[in-house]
XYZ file of C-alpha atoms in Angstrom:
270
model
C 14.163 89.373 -27.370
C 16.123 88.142 -24.394
C 19.144 86.002 -25.132
C 18.960 82.549 -23.548
C 22.192 81.685 -21.783
C 24.004 78.380 -22.203
C 23.110 77.482 -18.615
C 19.433 78.166 -19.278
C 19.578 76.015 -22.405
C 21.149 73.144 -20.451
C 18.477 73.501 -17.762
C 15.782 73.288 -20.418
C 17.293 70.178 -21.972
C 17.574 68.628 -18.521
C 13.924 69.390 -17.741
C 12.847 67.882 -21.056
C 14.865 64.750 -20.303
C 13.132 64.510 -16.925
C 9.773 64.777 -18.653
C 10.846 62.149 -21.155
C 11.870 59.749 -18.395
C 8.329 60.049 -17.028
C 6.995 58.533 -20.233
C 9.809 56.046 -20.678
C 10.108 54.634 -17.166
C 7.023 55.382 -15.105
C 4.318 54.104 -17.459
C 4.652 50.330 -17.593
C 3.231 47.442 -19.598
C 0.809 46.731 -16.748
C -1.195 49.810 -17.768
C -2.420 48.099 -20.959
C -2.270 44.396 -19.988
C -5.373 42.196 -19.781
C -5.968 39.353 -17.331
C -4.984 36.044 -18.925
C -8.005 33.749 -18.768
C -7.117 30.055 -18.707
C -8.312 26.601 -19.633
C -6.966 23.196 -18.605
C -4.614 20.909 -20.443
C -7.268 18.201 -20.955
C -10.211 20.467 -21.880
C -12.010 19.740 -25.149
C -10.373 21.939 -27.806
C -13.575 22.614 -29.777
C -15.469 23.666 -26.662
C -12.624 25.990 -25.660
C -12.591 27.458 -29.163
C -16.314 28.232 -28.938
C -15.757 29.820 -25.536
C -12.960 31.967 -26.985
C -15.217 33.072 -29.866
C -17.967 34.000 -27.398
C -15.565 35.911 -25.140
C -13.584 37.352 -28.080
C -10.307 35.866 -26.832
C -7.480 35.382 -29.304
C -5.354 33.454 -26.808
C -6.026 31.563 -23.603
C -3.565 30.399 -20.985
C -3.298 26.654 -20.370
C -3.089 25.375 -16.784
C -1.700 22.124 -15.452
C -1.909 21.473 -11.714
C -2.765 25.115 -11.075
C 0.244 26.489 -12.982
C 0.005 28.295 -16.349
C 2.402 26.355 -18.558
C 1.570 27.731 -21.999
C -1.240 29.022 -24.186
C -3.532 28.142 -27.078
C -4.374 30.319 -30.082
C -8.045 30.308 -31.044
C -7.562 29.857 -34.788
C -5.448 26.726 -34.266
C -7.959 24.761 -32.172
C -9.815 21.825 -33.785
C -10.725 18.291 -32.688
C -9.057 16.790 -29.631
C -7.896 18.275 -26.345
C -5.993 21.467 -25.617
C -2.826 19.518 -24.820
C -2.498 18.785 -28.550
C -2.468 22.492 -29.456
C -0.873 24.377 -26.606
C 2.406 26.237 -27.012
C 5.023 26.642 -24.338
C 6.050 30.208 -23.575
C 9.111 31.428 -25.427
C 11.533 33.622 -23.417
C 10.982 36.388 -26.002
C 7.251 36.378 -25.171
C 7.737 36.988 -21.429
C 8.276 40.391 -19.820
C 8.251 41.711 -16.280
C 5.263 43.718 -15.064
C 7.641 46.663 -14.587
C 8.720 46.777 -18.258
C 8.393 50.370 -19.556
C 5.540 50.881 -21.983
C 7.827 52.373 -24.626
C 10.038 49.275 -24.521
C 6.908 47.163 -24.894
C 6.188 48.822 -28.224
C 9.532 47.753 -29.621
C 9.050 44.187 -28.344
C 5.683 43.989 -30.109
C 7.379 45.019 -33.314
C 8.829 41.499 -33.452
C 5.996 39.342 -32.011
C 2.180 39.437 -31.912
C 1.713 39.102 -28.146
C 3.578 39.181 -24.859
C 2.805 37.644 -21.479
C 3.353 39.392 -18.161
C 5.264 37.888 -15.270
C 4.137 38.921 -11.803
C 6.719 37.383 -9.527
C 7.058 33.854 -10.918
C 3.522 33.571 -12.286
C 2.204 34.461 -15.748
C -0.983 36.401 -15.141
C -1.597 38.848 -18.006
C -1.306 39.246 -21.761
C -0.800 42.127 -24.190
C -1.642 41.946 -27.893
C -1.424 44.457 -30.729
C -5.072 45.375 -30.129
C -4.088 46.731 -26.696
C -1.942 49.398 -28.373
C -5.112 51.403 -29.018
C -5.617 51.961 -25.266
C -5.361 55.384 -23.540
C -1.924 54.825 -21.895
C -0.360 54.212 -25.327
C -2.095 57.309 -26.678
C -0.780 59.344 -23.738
C 2.727 58.011 -24.325
C 2.753 58.796 -28.053
C 1.159 62.220 -27.643
C 3.697 62.996 -24.933
C 6.630 62.026 -27.178
C 5.306 64.180 -30.028
C 4.748 67.121 -27.680
C 8.253 66.682 -26.295
C 9.683 66.761 -29.820
C 7.763 69.972 -30.537
C 9.163 71.527 -27.354
C 12.709 70.663 -28.409
C 12.194 72.048 -31.917
C 10.811 75.266 -30.428
C 13.880 75.587 -28.200
C 16.293 74.887 -31.051
C 14.564 77.297 -33.441
C 14.722 80.093 -30.888
C 18.414 79.400 -30.403
C 19.257 79.168 -34.105
C 17.136 82.085 -35.276
C 17.285 85.120 -32.928
C 14.992 88.074 -33.630
C 12.510 85.945 -35.603
C 14.942 85.339 -38.457
C 13.213 81.973 -38.923
C 10.701 83.916 -41.046
C 13.009 83.459 -44.045
C 11.994 79.810 -44.173
C 8.203 80.319 -44.157
C 5.864 81.616 -46.817
C 3.948 84.881 -46.133
C 0.706 83.012 -45.449
C 2.236 80.975 -42.614
C 3.932 84.055 -41.144
C 0.612 85.912 -41.200
C -1.113 83.001 -39.486
C 1.476 83.073 -36.692
C 1.225 86.860 -36.354
C -2.592 86.756 -36.177
C -2.448 84.099 -33.485
C 0.217 86.090 -31.659
C -2.000 89.210 -31.653
C -4.966 87.211 -30.410
C -3.028 85.645 -27.561
C -1.364 88.924 -26.634
C -4.793 90.529 -26.368
C -5.534 87.950 -23.681
C -2.469 89.146 -21.790
C -0.468 85.996 -22.417
C 3.295 86.432 -21.953
C 4.480 84.916 -25.227
C 6.672 85.618 -28.242
C 5.923 85.148 -31.909
C 7.691 81.778 -32.138
C 5.238 80.433 -29.530
C 2.612 80.629 -32.264
C 4.398 78.363 -34.722
C 2.595 75.139 -35.602
C 4.294 71.783 -36.114
C 4.187 72.277 -39.908
C 6.029 75.602 -39.466
C 8.704 74.064 -37.263
C 9.103 71.312 -39.831
C 9.664 73.781 -42.682
C 12.105 75.890 -40.675
C 14.209 72.878 -39.694
C 14.142 71.250 -43.131
C 14.969 74.459 -44.994
C 18.010 75.190 -42.828
C 20.497 72.692 -44.254
C 23.054 72.859 -41.434
C 20.362 72.336 -38.798
C 18.733 69.549 -40.777
C 22.037 67.692 -41.027
C 22.760 68.230 -37.350
C 19.460 66.573 -36.524
C 20.354 63.568 -38.675
C 17.667 64.180 -41.309
C 19.168 62.909 -44.575
C 17.088 64.866 -47.071
C 14.218 67.348 -47.152
C 12.066 64.741 -48.893
C 12.583 62.148 -46.147
C 12.044 64.822 -43.520
C 8.733 65.885 -45.067
C 7.559 62.280 -45.224
C 8.410 61.764 -41.550
C 6.711 64.947 -40.333
C 3.622 64.299 -42.457
C 3.149 60.901 -40.810
C 3.901 62.368 -37.384
C 1.298 65.101 -37.849
C -1.265 62.524 -38.993
C -0.560 60.442 -35.904
C -0.869 63.460 -33.617
C -4.209 64.390 -35.197
C -5.487 60.823 -34.826
C -4.457 60.832 -31.173
C -6.075 64.206 -30.531
C -9.361 63.134 -32.126
C -9.497 59.610 -30.678
C -9.120 57.991 -34.088
C -7.528 54.628 -34.805
C -3.773 55.149 -34.450
C -2.922 52.196 -36.677
C -3.506 53.925 -40.004
C -3.838 51.656 -43.037
C -3.560 48.621 -40.739
C 0.237 48.762 -40.743
C 1.729 48.368 -37.280
C 5.196 48.112 -38.844
C 4.786 51.617 -40.211
C 3.710 52.813 -36.765
C 6.687 51.189 -35.032
C 9.056 52.702 -37.615
C 7.566 56.157 -37.001
C 8.055 55.806 -33.227
C 11.665 54.702 -33.719
C 12.326 57.694 -35.976
C 10.764 60.021 -33.403
C 12.963 58.541 -30.681
C 16.050 59.007 -32.854
C 15.172 62.632 -33.600
C 14.553 63.292 -29.906
C 18.016 61.944 -29.114
C 19.564 64.289 -31.693
C 17.596 67.232 -30.292
C 18.900 66.500 -26.807
C 22.466 66.734 -28.087
C 21.880 70.346 -29.151
C 22.218 72.367 -25.999
């Protein structure tokens, strides 16, 4: 097996960082935002509530003299006019249309909805339900794939000549070797480590104590819990399933934060 030089390793890390910046900076909140429909300050609240039920709106912007000055929440509307129920926008609820999608996720960890500023006008809204949309799925799948690429690079560096085999059981090694033979028969220029699955990379990293500590993984138990959830998320993304498993967005946000942290540690190993 060819030895990868330090320069080549740095180039790989740099290329991965470039790929990561694509997800972090070039996909913005606008890709999942919905147009903010509006009502007027003096509209009948009950009528607006019925309209929101019919249209399946959770929130509606409130206009006064042609300017959106706040919003109403469907479940709060009762007798009276919308002026009695509208909320002014909080600074924490407002983001620019150019806000990166990844940053949006962390904002929605703290609040249920955000409103989008285009210039000096509030024109769009994003709620937790919008996190099921394709751009979010692309972002999350990209981050997981990027993590797998880093782990592959690190494993090849740490374990020359397939010495990573010491950390896998015979069944997993055989699976990799069978896949390797199949792909080689198709004239693919690969090595055995190309055939490792995410569960294999997990076991190799977690069983190598020095590497595990370098990646900031406290214990094997915590590492297994993290990778199990990450694999479940990847499978849900790949099969177009609901990504909010067990209706816990907090758990999802925590998993994304952990993935980001692990990616940062991977990038330090070059």
